[in-house]
Each structure stands twice: as C-alpha cells, then as structure tokens.
Amino acid sequence: MSWESIKIQDFAEVTTGGTPSTTLKEYWENGNIPWLNSGELNQDVITNCENYITSKGLENSSARLMPKDTVLIALTGATTGVVGYLTFEACANQSVTGILPSKNHHPKFIYYYLKSIRNKVLADAYGGAQKHISQGYVKNLEIPLPPLPIQKRIAEILDVADALKRKDQALLKKYDELAQAIFIDMFGDPVKNEKGWEVGTIRDLAREVKYGTSKPAEDRGLIPYLRMNNITYSGDWDFASLKYINLEATEYEKYIVKDGDLVFNRTNSKELVGKTAVFNLNKEMAIAGYLIRIRTNENGNPYYISYYLNSKHGKETLIGMCKSIIGMANINAQELQEINIMIPPIFLQNQFEWKIKQLKKVISKTEDQIISSSALFNSLIQKAFKGELVAE
C-alpha cells in the first residue's frame, strides 16, 4: 500500500511564533493570551502554559494566535524536532512553528507522523552544539497522506495506545509524589523543621566520601560504568546508555559502588547538578569522576539523605550553592559535606527506607507496564505509517 507524499506547505498553512518585547510591561502584565516556549512542547499534548501576553503584546509583535488543533514543532536547541499538539488557542515564541488545521488533513495524524520521524529531523538539523531547523524545512517536509477517513482511523487507534501509555506514566508520577509525601509526613518540612530535629551537616552522617575515576568510558569492558546521565533528576537510575570500564586491582575499592551507596552528581548544568540516588543493585559498578560516592555512618541512612537532597528544598539549596565553571556547574566533595541537613533518629530514617523500598516494588511493576505500553505504541506507530495498520 502506498500513499502520495505531499509537502506540508501544499496542504496546510505553516507559521512561526514570536516574542513581544520583554521590556514593555504592558505586553505581559495581566495578559490573558496563552504564550508557549519551545520547552512546553515536551507535554506532547499541550494542556497548559506558564506565560500569557496581552492583546497589545500580540498586536505589536510577530506573535500569532494559533487555533486549537495546531500541530507544533520546535526549531532549535535541545527541543529541536519535539512535537506538540495544541488543545487550546495560543501563541508561541520564535523557536516554534505551527502547522494550522485544514480541511485537507487530520491534525492528530500529522502529529503522530512527525513524532515518528524525530530522528530524521535531528539528522537533518544544522549547527554544532545547538541544532536548528527552519520554518522552510518544516514547510518542505513530505508527509505520506492517505485519504482523510484513513488518517482519522489511524489517529484514533494511536490515541488509544497513547492514552494507555500516558495513564501508566501519570501513575508513576503519583508514586513519585507519594514518596515525597511520606518524607514530609515522617520528617516535616526541611525549611521549617517544625518537628525540631537536630540540624547538622552531611559530614555528620558520612563515614566515607570518594570521587569517581577519570578513566574514559568504553563500549565494552568488564565493569559497568556509571556516569552523570545514569542518574535521573528525581533520584532514580537510568541504565539505557550504560558504558563500561576496566579497573586495576588497586583501583577497585576506590571506584566501585555497592548496594546502599549514595551517589551524588557533582558536575552538570546548573539545573541538574546535585542529582542524587541510592545504588540498590546486587551488582557492582564503577563511578566516573563527575560522581561522588558516599557511605553513611551509624547516624545516617542513604535513602533519607537522597530524598532530602531531591526534595524541593534540597534542589533549591544545590542550585543556590553551585559554582559555574566553563558553562558547567560544580559542587565539590567538601561543599557537599557542609550542606545543612536535619538529623532525625536513625530508627526513623531506617523506617523511611523500609517504606520507600515497599513503594519501589509497586513502582517497578508500573515501570514494567510503561515498557509494555510504550512498546505497543511504538509498534503501532511504525505499522501506521507503513500502511499496515488499517485497510483502505
């Protein structure tokens, strides 16, 4: 089955956003017109925005009000090629191009197709550290366009699969929120310390603090090698891009992490520096130099410290104290150990660990569901644009 490939500009109007002057308050204050930045396209299906402009800001800038059901694509930076689906009338900045709805296409069909070809878009993008595509590039993208009833049917099937995936992801987010709620219930607000715990420093809870090795990562090796991208912002582990390393016998104890070790990301962008997670596998791995290994003493529990540093207060503390070095932010081992922290009794910290481990068992099942629902969605989206999902 083959469908005619048609350039986007030949079946839909394409427009790029703009930004009203940020120095003129009358363009922004008390605004009621939604205005998106490119990062907000990461919502996929866009249901809210952070910023609003006034009608005067709209009239006196290149911003354009785009209707509901516009398909958005980001043009530059880390979000290049990210696609969003607009569920309300809104404007966007100049890093976002919109494909407006038309009688010739089903917007959700275009949305899913563009999501399926993001790797191609990134390969076509120009620029070094900051990738870019242009409005002209989007206009000239060719879409295999079946008849409207087929577009609609494909979109409906993909909507069902996408909804299943989103439901699992939303459940996982609720579990993350529950973990932080357990922390607050047991220990109180770290800012207010309303339970009156003794306040010390992380140094008071640590018996050993070690940097990782600066050896380069390899695609093959004896020992899995943890790097800063393996720790997630929320304090979990992502082993999708695991590398390897070989260590000498004399280096082994210096750089190996074991079950129960706390791992701290000391160098990253300002927003990500200080990512912290407890290593919880019965498999030994090595850590890179951008990470710090912390082993606690009898007064500290690694799960308690990790959730403290990953709390809103902890994140704000880390952002406030990090130093920028050639575009990267850094917190060294000495500075890490001087961070103030509430020190509740160790038996309470240990109870917290038990509760978190029980919750993580449930989270693990949800993560398995996400893998399954994502695999189903990816399989369907590949079949859809090969013409294998529905019959003509």
Short mmCIF file of C-alpha atoms in Angstrom, two decimals:
data_model
loop_
_atom_site.label_atom_id
_atom_site.label_comp_id
_atom_site.label_asym_id
_atom_site.label_seq_id
_atom_site.Cartn_x
_atom_site.Cartn_y
_atom_site.Cartn_z
CA MET A 1 0.00 0.00 0.00
CA SER A 2 1.45 3.39 -0.93
CA TRP A 3 0.20 6.88 -0.18
CA GLU A 4 1.16 10.01 -2.06
CA SER A 5 3.79 12.06 -0.23
CA ILE A 6 2.83 15.72 -0.08
CA LYS A 7 4.82 18.69 1.25
CA ILE A 8 3.24 20.20 4.35
CA GLN A 9 3.04 23.64 2.69
CA ASP A 10 0.88 22.12 -0.06
CA PHE A 11 -1.93 21.05 2.24
CA ALA A 12 -1.67 23.32 5.32
CA GLU A 13 -0.66 26.82 6.38
CA VAL A 14 2.59 26.98 8.36
CA THR A 15 3.51 29.86 10.69
CA THR A 16 6.25 30.59 13.21
CA GLY A 17 5.79 32.32 16.55
CA GLY A 18 7.27 35.48 18.00
CA THR A 19 8.03 37.16 21.32
CA PRO A 20 6.68 40.56 22.40
CA SER A 21 9.33 42.84 23.89
CA THR A 22 10.03 41.71 27.44
CA THR A 23 11.00 45.28 28.44
CA LEU A 24 7.44 46.54 27.97
CA LYS A 25 5.24 45.57 30.90
CA GLU A 26 2.04 46.34 29.02
CA TYR A 27 2.80 43.40 26.71
CA TRP A 28 2.90 40.91 29.59
CA GLU A 29 1.31 42.14 32.82
CA ASN A 30 -2.21 40.77 33.37
CA GLY A 31 -2.05 39.04 29.99
CA ASN A 32 -4.77 36.54 29.13
CA ILE A 33 -3.46 35.14 25.82
CA PRO A 34 -1.53 31.87 26.28
CA TRP A 35 2.09 32.08 25.02
CA LEU A 36 4.26 28.96 24.82
CA ASN A 37 8.00 28.48 24.82
CA SER A 38 9.55 25.53 22.98
CA GLY A 39 10.21 23.58 26.20
CA GLU A 40 6.47 23.35 26.81
CA LEU A 41 6.13 21.14 23.74
CA ASN A 42 7.54 18.35 25.93
CA GLN A 43 3.98 17.98 27.26
CA ASP A 44 3.23 16.29 23.91
CA VAL A 45 -0.49 17.03 24.13
CA ILE A 46 -0.38 20.60 25.40
CA THR A 47 -3.00 21.32 28.05
CA ASN A 48 -1.46 24.30 29.90
CA CYS A 49 1.18 27.01 29.66
CA GLU A 50 3.24 29.14 32.03
CA ASN A 51 3.11 32.56 30.35
CA TYR A 52 0.46 34.90 28.98
CA ILE A 53 0.67 38.05 26.86
CA THR A 54 -1.74 40.94 26.42
CA SER A 55 -3.65 41.84 23.26
CA LYS A 56 -1.29 44.79 22.89
CA GLY A 57 1.69 42.42 23.02
CA LEU A 58 0.09 40.28 20.33
CA GLU A 59 -0.68 43.26 18.09
CA ASN A 60 2.81 44.75 18.36
CA SER A 61 4.93 41.66 17.76
CA SER A 62 5.36 38.84 15.29
CA ALA A 63 3.47 36.51 17.65
CA ARG A 64 0.41 34.94 16.06
CA LEU A 65 -2.60 33.35 17.69
CA MET A 66 -2.79 29.73 16.54
CA PRO A 67 -6.06 27.80 16.77
CA LYS A 68 -6.83 24.66 18.74
CA ASP A 69 -5.61 21.51 16.95
CA THR A 70 -2.47 23.21 15.60
CA VAL A 71 0.50 20.84 15.45
CA LEU A 72 3.64 22.49 16.85
CA ILE A 73 7.28 21.59 16.20
CA ALA A 74 10.32 23.06 17.98
CA LEU A 75 13.02 24.53 15.77
CA THR A 76 16.12 24.86 17.93
CA GLY A 77 18.24 23.65 20.82
CA ALA A 78 17.60 20.59 22.96
CA THR A 79 13.96 20.51 21.87
CA THR A 80 14.67 20.51 18.11
CA GLY A 81 12.09 18.28 16.43
CA VAL A 82 9.91 17.89 19.55
CA VAL A 83 6.25 17.88 18.52
CA GLY A 84 3.27 19.19 20.48
CA TYR A 85 -0.49 19.14 19.89
CA LEU A 86 -2.34 22.30 20.88
CA THR A 87 -5.61 21.75 22.76
CA PHE A 88 -6.42 25.47 23.10
CA GLU A 89 -5.86 28.70 21.19
CA ALA A 90 -2.35 30.03 21.90
CA CYS A 91 0.73 31.89 20.68
CA ALA A 92 4.30 30.62 20.79
CA ASN A 93 7.82 32.02 20.62
CA GLN A 94 10.01 32.21 17.53
CA SER A 95 11.51 28.77 18.24
CA VAL A 96 8.16 27.12 17.48
CA THR A 97 6.48 26.56 14.12
CA GLY A 98 2.80 25.70 13.88
CA ILE A 99 1.01 23.62 11.25
CA LEU A 100 -2.51 25.01 11.30
CA PRO A 101 -5.56 22.76 10.94
CA SER A 102 -7.07 22.50 7.48
CA LYS A 103 -9.77 20.59 5.60
CA ASN A 104 -7.03 18.54 3.91
CA HIS A 105 -5.57 16.74 6.91
CA HIS A 106 -6.40 15.28 10.30
CA PRO A 107 -4.13 17.17 12.78
CA LYS A 108 -3.53 14.17 15.06
CA PHE A 109 -2.35 12.11 12.07
CA ILE A 110 0.28 14.80 11.29
CA TYR A 111 1.21 15.00 14.98
CA TYR A 112 1.90 11.28 15.23
CA TYR A 113 3.74 11.16 11.93
CA LEU A 114 6.09 13.99 12.95
CA LYS A 115 6.74 12.28 16.28
CA SER A 116 7.69 9.10 14.41
CA ILE A 117 10.36 10.88 12.33
CA ARG A 118 12.11 12.95 15.00
CA ASN A 119 15.39 11.05 14.48
CA LYS A 120 15.31 12.03 10.80
CA VAL A 121 14.60 15.66 11.73
CA LEU A 122 17.56 15.69 14.13
CA ALA A 123 19.80 14.14 11.46
CA ASP A 124 18.74 16.88 9.03
CA ALA A 125 19.24 19.71 11.55
CA TYR A 126 22.20 22.04 11.14
CA GLY A 127 24.53 23.61 13.70
CA GLY A 128 27.06 22.35 16.25
CA ALA A 129 26.14 22.28 19.93
CA GLN A 130 22.77 23.91 19.17
CA LYS A 131 20.84 22.08 16.46
CA HIS A 132 18.37 24.02 14.30
CA ILE A 133 15.71 23.52 11.69
CA SER A 134 13.81 26.30 9.91
CA GLN A 135 10.21 27.08 9.07
CA GLY A 136 11.18 26.41 5.46
CA TYR A 137 12.38 22.93 6.41
CA VAL A 138 9.03 22.18 8.06
CA LYS A 139 7.11 23.50 5.06
CA ASN A 140 9.03 21.20 2.74
CA LEU A 141 8.71 18.04 4.84
CA GLU A 142 6.88 15.42 2.83
CA ILE A 143 4.07 13.52 4.55
CA PRO A 144 2.58 10.28 3.19
CA LEU A 145 -1.03 11.41 3.21
CA PRO A 146 -3.83 8.83 2.89
CA PRO A 147 -7.50 9.84 2.44
CA LEU A 148 -9.00 11.70 5.41
CA PRO A 149 -11.06 8.73 6.72
CA ILE A 150 -7.85 6.66 6.89
CA GLN A 151 -5.97 9.49 8.62
CA LYS A 152 -8.77 9.72 11.18
CA ARG A 153 -8.87 5.98 11.83
CA ILE A 154 -5.09 5.78 12.29
CA ALA A 155 -5.18 8.75 14.67
CA GLU A 156 -7.96 7.13 16.73
CA ILE A 157 -6.03 3.87 17.13
CA LEU A 158 -2.84 5.71 18.10
CA ASP A 159 -4.81 7.89 20.53
CA VAL A 160 -5.97 4.77 22.41
CA ALA A 161 -2.43 3.36 22.61
CA ASP A 162 -1.02 6.76 23.61
CA ALA A 163 -3.67 7.14 26.33
CA LEU A 164 -2.67 3.78 27.81
CA LYS A 165 0.98 4.86 27.90
CA ARG A 166 0.08 8.22 29.45
CA LYS A 167 -2.06 6.57 32.12
CA ASP A 168 0.90 4.44 33.22
CA GLN A 169 3.21 7.46 33.19
CA ALA A 170 0.75 9.52 35.26
CA LEU A 171 0.53 6.68 37.79
CA LEU A 172 4.31 6.63 38.07
CA LYS A 173 4.33 10.38 38.71
CA LYS A 174 1.77 9.87 41.51
CA TYR A 175 4.07 7.32 43.13
CA ASP A 176 6.95 9.80 42.98
CA GLU A 177 4.75 12.39 44.69
CA LEU A 178 3.75 9.80 47.30
CA ALA A 179 7.40 9.15 48.16
CA GLN A 180 7.95 12.85 48.87
CA ALA A 181 4.70 12.94 50.87
CA ILE A 182 5.97 10.07 53.03
CA PHE A 183 9.16 12.06 53.65
CA ILE A 184 7.22 15.17 54.71
CA ASP A 185 4.87 13.13 56.91
CA MET A 186 7.74 11.47 58.77
CA PHE A 187 10.24 14.33 58.98
CA GLY A 188 8.33 17.53 58.29
CA ASP A 189 9.21 20.44 56.04
CA PRO A 190 13.02 20.78 55.79
CA VAL A 191 12.67 24.58 55.69
CA LYS A 192 10.50 24.92 58.80
CA ASN A 193 11.81 21.88 60.71
CA GLU A 194 8.57 22.01 62.70
CA LYS A 195 9.41 18.71 64.40
CA GLY A 196 12.51 20.28 65.95
CA TRP A 197 15.12 17.80 64.75
CA GLU A 198 18.78 18.46 65.43
CA VAL A 199 20.39 20.18 62.43
CA GLY A 200 23.87 19.18 61.36
CA THR A 201 25.67 18.64 58.08
CA ILE A 202 26.01 15.72 55.68
CA ARG A 203 29.51 15.32 57.08
CA ASP A 204 27.89 14.23 60.36
CA LEU A 205 26.17 11.34 58.54
CA ALA A 206 29.03 10.17 56.30
CA ARG A 207 31.94 7.84 57.09
CA GLU A 208 33.47 7.95 53.61
CA VAL A 209 33.29 10.31 50.63
CA LYS A 210 35.11 9.40 47.38
CA TYR A 211 35.35 10.78 43.85
CA GLY A 212 34.97 8.50 40.84
CA THR A 213 37.65 7.76 38.26
CA SER A 214 38.54 9.93 35.26
CA LYS A 215 39.21 6.91 33.02
CA PRO A 216 37.36 7.16 29.68
CA ALA A 217 34.24 5.07 29.14
CA GLU A 218 34.31 2.17 26.70
CA ASP A 219 31.60 0.37 24.75
CA ARG A 220 32.87 -2.95 26.11
CA GLY A 221 34.58 -3.90 29.34
CA LEU A 222 34.39 -5.95 32.49
CA ILE A 223 32.67 -3.44 34.76
CA PRO A 224 29.55 -1.31 34.06
CA TYR A 225 30.47 2.38 34.32
CA LEU A 226 28.04 4.87 35.87
CA ARG A 227 28.11 8.41 34.53
CA MET A 228 26.09 11.52 35.31
CA ASN A 229 23.38 10.73 32.73
CA ASN A 230 22.61 7.46 34.54
CA ILE A 231 21.10 9.36 37.50
CA THR A 232 17.67 10.88 36.83
CA TYR A 233 16.57 14.29 38.08
CA SER A 234 14.11 12.68 40.50
CA GLY A 235 16.76 10.43 42.07
CA ASP A 236 16.33 7.14 40.21
CA TRP A 237 18.53 5.18 37.83
CA ASP A 238 18.51 5.02 34.04
CA PHE A 239 20.77 2.31 32.63
CA ALA A 240 19.67 2.74 28.99
CA SER A 241 23.05 4.14 27.86
CA LEU A 242 25.40 2.20 30.09
CA LYS A 243 29.12 2.19 29.25
CA TYR A 244 31.95 0.01 30.61
CA ILE A 245 35.43 0.26 32.11
CA ASN A 246 38.33 -1.92 33.18
CA LEU A 247 39.99 -1.28 36.56
CA GLU A 248 43.30 -2.33 38.02
CA ALA A 249 43.16 -4.32 41.26
CA THR A 250 44.45 -1.28 43.19
CA GLU A 251 41.65 0.89 41.80
CA TYR A 252 38.81 -1.47 42.51
CA GLU A 253 37.83 -0.43 46.03
CA LYS A 254 38.29 3.25 45.21
CA TYR A 255 35.75 3.43 42.44
CA ILE A 256 33.26 0.59 42.90
CA VAL A 257 29.76 1.30 44.23
CA LYS A 258 27.83 -1.32 46.14
CA ASP A 259 24.24 -1.79 47.27
CA GLY A 260 23.39 1.03 49.71
CA ASP A 261 25.99 3.54 48.49
CA LEU A 262 24.76 7.09 47.93
CA VAL A 263 25.85 8.57 44.57
CA PHE A 264 25.97 12.34 44.00
CA ASN A 265 26.36 14.09 40.63
CA ARG A 266 28.84 16.88 41.38
CA THR A 267 29.12 18.43 37.88
CA ASN A 268 26.33 19.12 35.41
CA SER A 269 24.21 22.01 34.18
CA LYS A 270 23.02 24.32 36.97
CA GLU A 271 19.54 22.76 36.93
CA LEU A 272 20.84 19.19 37.13
CA VAL A 273 23.90 19.42 39.37
CA GLY A 274 23.39 17.53 42.62
CA LYS A 275 21.26 14.69 41.25
CA THR A 276 21.41 12.04 43.96
CA ALA A 277 20.41 8.37 44.09
CA VAL A 278 20.97 5.29 46.23
CA PHE A 279 22.65 2.45 44.34
CA ASN A 280 20.38 -0.52 45.00
CA LEU A 281 21.67 -3.39 42.86
CA ASN A 282 23.50 -6.51 43.92
CA LYS A 283 25.84 -5.92 41.00
CA GLU A 284 28.99 -3.87 41.46
CA MET A 285 29.58 -0.93 39.13
CA ALA A 286 32.22 1.79 38.86
CA ILE A 287 31.61 5.55 39.01
CA ALA A 288 33.01 8.27 36.76
CA GLY A 289 34.80 11.36 38.03
CA TYR A 290 31.73 13.58 37.83
CA LEU A 291 30.15 11.45 40.57
CA ILE A 292 30.83 11.18 44.30
CA ARG A 293 30.30 8.01 46.36
CA ILE A 294 29.08 8.48 49.94
CA ARG A 295 28.94 5.74 52.55
CA THR A 296 26.99 6.62 55.65
CA ASN A 297 27.90 6.11 59.29
CA GLU A 298 25.68 4.83 62.11
CA ASN A 299 23.78 8.14 62.25
CA GLY A 300 22.80 8.37 58.58
CA ASN A 301 20.65 6.43 56.16
CA PRO A 302 21.38 6.85 52.42
CA TYR A 303 17.68 6.82 51.46
CA TYR A 304 16.93 9.60 53.92
CA ILE A 305 19.82 11.75 52.60
CA SER A 306 18.87 11.09 48.98
CA TYR A 307 15.26 12.15 49.46
CA TYR A 308 16.38 15.17 51.46
CA LEU A 309 18.62 16.34 48.60
CA ASN A 310 15.97 15.52 45.98
CA SER A 311 13.26 17.47 47.83
CA LYS A 312 12.23 20.92 46.61
CA HIS A 313 14.26 22.46 49.43
CA GLY A 314 17.23 20.27 48.59
CA LYS A 315 17.12 21.21 44.88
CA GLU A 316 16.93 24.91 45.75
CA THR A 317 19.87 24.56 48.13
CA LEU A 318 22.01 22.83 45.49
CA ILE A 319 21.19 25.37 42.76
CA GLY A 320 21.97 28.21 45.17
CA MET A 321 25.40 26.89 46.17
CA CYS A 322 26.85 25.53 42.92
CA LYS A 323 29.65 27.35 41.09
CA SER A 324 29.80 27.68 37.30
CA ILE A 325 32.97 26.51 35.59
CA ILE A 326 33.13 26.90 31.78
CA GLY A 327 29.39 26.52 31.33
CA MET A 328 29.03 23.69 33.85
CA ALA A 329 28.01 23.93 37.50
CA ASN A 330 30.00 22.19 40.20
CA ILE A 331 29.70 21.20 43.87
CA ASN A 332 32.84 19.55 45.26
CA ALA A 333 33.06 16.91 47.98
CA GLN A 334 33.89 19.40 50.72
CA GLU A 335 30.94 21.62 49.81
CA LEU A 336 28.65 18.60 49.66
CA GLN A 337 29.61 17.58 53.18
CA GLU A 338 28.90 21.08 54.51
CA ILE A 339 25.25 21.06 53.37
CA ASN A 340 22.93 21.53 56.34
CA ILE A 341 20.51 18.69 57.00
CA MET A 342 18.00 17.70 59.68
CA ILE A 343 19.21 14.68 61.65
CA PRO A 344 16.23 12.67 62.94
CA PRO A 345 16.85 9.45 64.94
CA ILE A 346 18.35 6.67 62.85
CA PHE A 347 15.45 4.31 63.60
CA LEU A 348 13.10 6.78 61.85
CA GLN A 349 15.47 7.10 58.91
CA ASN A 350 15.53 3.30 58.66
CA GLN A 351 11.73 3.14 58.81
CA PHE A 352 11.66 5.59 55.92
CA GLU A 353 13.97 3.33 53.90
CA TRP A 354 11.64 0.36 54.51
CA LYS A 355 8.59 2.33 53.34
CA ILE A 356 10.40 3.57 50.23
CA LYS A 357 11.53 0.05 49.33
CA GLN A 358 7.95 -1.22 49.60
CA LEU A 359 6.77 1.61 47.38
CA LYS A 360 9.54 0.93 44.86
CA LYS A 361 8.27 -2.65 44.46
CA VAL A 362 4.98 -1.21 43.26
CA ILE A 363 6.80 1.37 41.13
CA SER A 364 8.80 -1.41 39.47
CA LYS A 365 5.57 -3.09 38.32
CA THR A 366 4.33 0.22 36.93
CA GLU A 367 7.63 0.73 35.08
CA ASP A 368 7.17 -2.71 33.51
CA GLN A 369 3.69 -1.62 32.40
CA ILE A 370 5.17 1.52 30.86
CA ILE A 371 7.70 -0.56 28.92
CA SER A 372 4.86 -2.74 27.60
CA SER A 373 2.52 0.14 26.72
CA SER A 374 5.37 2.09 25.10
CA ALA A 375 6.37 -0.97 23.05
CA LEU A 376 2.76 -1.36 21.89
CA PHE A 377 2.55 2.32 20.92
CA ASN A 378 5.89 2.22 19.06
CA SER A 379 4.86 -0.91 17.20
CA LEU A 380 1.54 0.62 16.15
CA ILE A 381 3.09 3.90 15.04
CA GLN A 382 5.59 2.06 12.84
CA LYS A 383 2.82 -0.01 11.26
CA ALA A 384 0.61 3.05 10.83
CA PHE A 385 2.95 4.90 8.51
CA LYS A 386 3.85 1.81 6.52
CA GLY A 387 0.16 1.45 5.69
CA GLU A 388 -0.15 -1.77 7.73
CA LEU A 389 -2.48 -0.58 10.50
CA VAL A 390 -5.78 -0.10 8.71
CA ALA A 391 -7.18 -1.22 5.36
CA GLU A 392 -8.12 1.26 2.64
#
